[in-house]
Amino acid sequence: EVVYELFPRLKERARQAAGTLSGGEQQMLAIGRSMMSNPKVILMDEP
């Protein structure tokens, strides 16, 4: 639920295959997945 609050677009796309999401939606998904384990720190790097 917290991830959906931060990224409401993902809630709209919940049943859609990850490979068919746009690049930005895939980035939101990756960040959301990393947040699900409630980490103390998330290290991100832009390619």
Tab-separated table of N, CA and C in Angstrom:
chain	number	residue	atom	x	y	z
A	1	GLU	N	0.812	-1.202	0.000
A	1	GLU	CA	0.000	0.000	0.000
A	1	GLU	C	0.854	1.264	0.000
A	2	VAL	N	1.940	1.271	0.741
A	2	VAL	CA	2.804	2.454	0.784
A	2	VAL	C	3.362	2.753	-0.604
A	3	VAL	N	3.752	1.713	-1.310
A	3	VAL	CA	4.291	1.894	-2.663
A	3	VAL	C	3.223	2.479	-3.576
A	4	TYR	N	1.994	2.011	-3.454
A	4	TYR	CA	0.904	2.543	-4.271
A	4	TYR	C	0.600	3.999	-3.921
A	5	GLU	N	0.808	4.386	-2.666
A	5	GLU	CA	0.604	5.781	-2.283
A	5	GLU	C	1.663	6.668	-2.928
A	6	LEU	N	2.906	6.176	-2.982
A	6	LEU	CA	3.988	6.941	-3.597
A	6	LEU	C	3.901	6.936	-5.121
A	7	PHE	N	3.476	5.804	-5.681
A	7	PHE	CA	3.405	5.631	-7.129
A	7	PHE	C	2.010	5.138	-7.525
A	8	PRO	N	1.006	6.013	-7.514
A	8	PRO	CA	-0.362	5.584	-7.828
A	8	PRO	C	-0.494	4.988	-9.227
A	9	ARG	N	0.384	5.363	-10.126
A	9	ARG	CA	0.350	4.813	-11.493
A	9	ARG	C	0.535	3.298	-11.474
A	10	LEU	N	1.317	2.781	-10.517
A	10	LEU	CA	1.536	1.340	-10.427
A	10	LEU	C	0.263	0.599	-10.037
A	11	LYS	N	-0.575	1.232	-9.233
A	11	LYS	CA	-1.836	0.596	-8.843
A	11	LYS	C	-2.734	0.409	-10.066
A	12	GLU	N	-2.706	1.392	-10.969
A	12	GLU	CA	-3.491	1.292	-12.207
A	12	GLU	C	-2.979	0.159	-13.087
A	13	ARG	N	-1.702	-0.126	-12.998
A	13	ARG	CA	-1.051	-1.112	-13.863
A	13	ARG	C	-0.761	-2.431	-13.143
A	14	ALA	N	-1.398	-2.685	-12.019
A	14	ALA	CA	-1.079	-3.840	-11.172
A	14	ALA	C	-1.185	-5.182	-11.891
A	15	ARG	N	-2.083	-5.326	-12.830
A	15	ARG	CA	-2.280	-6.607	-13.533
A	15	ARG	C	-1.489	-6.702	-14.837
A	16	GLN	N	-0.747	-5.663	-15.151
A	16	GLN	CA	0.004	-5.619	-16.408
A	16	GLN	C	1.380	-6.263	-16.225
A	17	ALA	N	1.841	-6.990	-17.226
A	17	ALA	CA	3.163	-7.613	-17.172
A	17	ALA	C	4.242	-6.532	-17.095
A	18	ALA	N	5.241	-6.741	-16.244
A	18	ALA	CA	6.285	-5.737	-16.015
A	18	ALA	C	7.017	-5.362	-17.296
A	19	GLY	N	7.206	-6.312	-18.192
A	19	GLY	CA	7.919	-6.041	-19.432
A	19	GLY	C	7.183	-5.125	-20.386
A	20	THR	N	5.893	-4.933	-20.160
A	20	THR	CA	5.104	-4.072	-21.043
A	20	THR	C	4.923	-2.666	-20.477
A	21	LEU	N	5.502	-2.396	-19.318
A	21	LEU	CA	5.420	-1.064	-18.723
A	21	LEU	C	6.372	-0.116	-19.441
A	22	SER	N	6.097	1.183	-19.361
A	22	SER	CA	7.005	2.171	-19.942
A	22	SER	C	8.287	2.212	-19.110
A	23	GLY	N	9.301	2.877	-19.630
A	23	GLY	CA	10.573	2.971	-18.917
A	23	GLY	C	10.425	3.603	-17.539
A	24	GLY	N	9.656	4.686	-17.463
A	24	GLY	CA	9.433	5.352	-16.179
A	24	GLY	C	8.662	4.482	-15.206
A	25	GLU	N	7.676	3.761	-15.722
A	25	GLU	CA	6.897	2.855	-14.870
A	25	GLU	C	7.773	1.711	-14.369
A	26	GLN	N	8.690	1.237	-15.205
A	26	GLN	CA	9.610	0.184	-14.774
A	26	GLN	C	10.532	0.692	-13.672
A	27	GLN	N	10.949	1.952	-13.764
A	27	GLN	CA	11.781	2.537	-12.711
A	27	GLN	C	10.990	2.643	-11.405
A	28	MET	N	9.737	3.085	-11.498
A	28	MET	CA	8.890	3.152	-10.302
A	28	MET	C	8.739	1.774	-9.680
A	29	LEU	N	8.541	0.763	-10.520
A	29	LEU	CA	8.390	-0.606	-10.041
A	29	LEU	C	9.654	-1.078	-9.332
A	30	ALA	N	10.814	-0.800	-9.908
A	30	ALA	CA	12.082	-1.214	-9.302
A	30	ALA	C	12.284	-0.551	-7.942
A	31	ILE	N	11.977	0.731	-7.850
A	31	ILE	CA	12.108	1.441	-6.574
A	31	ILE	C	11.101	0.899	-5.571
A	32	GLY	N	9.872	0.687	-6.018
A	32	GLY	CA	8.839	0.136	-5.135
A	32	GLY	C	9.204	-1.230	-4.601
A	33	ARG	N	9.747	-2.084	-5.465
A	33	ARG	CA	10.158	-3.427	-5.025
A	33	ARG	C	11.257	-3.334	-3.970
A	34	SER	N	12.191	-2.412	-4.181
A	34	SER	CA	13.284	-2.281	-3.214
A	34	SER	C	12.780	-1.773	-1.867
A	35	MET	N	11.692	-1.031	-1.863
A	35	MET	CA	11.151	-0.482	-0.622
A	35	MET	C	10.312	-1.486	0.161
A	36	MET	N	9.885	-2.569	-0.481
A	36	MET	CA	8.976	-3.507	0.173
A	36	MET	C	9.591	-4.224	1.370
A	37	SER	N	10.907	-4.345	1.404
A	37	SER	CA	11.558	-5.012	2.539
A	37	SER	C	11.892	-4.027	3.657
A	38	ASN	N	11.438	-2.774	3.502
A	38	ASN	CA	11.640	-1.725	4.495
A	38	ASN	C	13.123	-1.547	4.847
A	39	PRO	N	13.969	-1.299	3.849
A	39	PRO	CA	15.402	-1.156	4.106
A	39	PRO	C	15.721	0.157	4.810
A	40	LYS	N	16.838	0.181	5.503
A	40	LYS	CA	17.288	1.416	6.144
A	40	LYS	C	17.843	2.382	5.101
A	41	VAL	N	18.497	1.833	4.082
A	41	VAL	CA	19.125	2.647	3.040
A	41	VAL	C	18.849	2.016	1.678
A	42	ILE	N	18.602	2.846	0.687
A	42	ILE	CA	18.505	2.388	-0.700
A	42	ILE	C	19.536	3.180	-1.492
A	43	LEU	N	20.454	2.481	-2.123
A	43	LEU	CA	21.481	3.119	-2.938
A	43	LEU	C	21.046	3.043	-4.396
A	44	MET	N	20.929	4.211	-5.039
A	44	MET	CA	20.492	4.255	-6.434
A	44	MET	C	21.548	4.954	-7.269
A	45	ASP	N	21.692	4.487	-8.503
A	45	ASP	CA	22.625	5.088	-9.439
A	45	ASP	C	21.951	5.169	-10.793
A	46	GLU	N	22.103	6.283	-11.453
A	46	GLU	CA	21.513	6.439	-12.782
A	46	GLU	C	22.530	5.989	-13.822
A	47	PRO	N	22.119	5.087	-14.716
A	47	PRO	CA	23.082	4.587	-15.716
A	47	PRO	C	23.485	5.644	-16.721
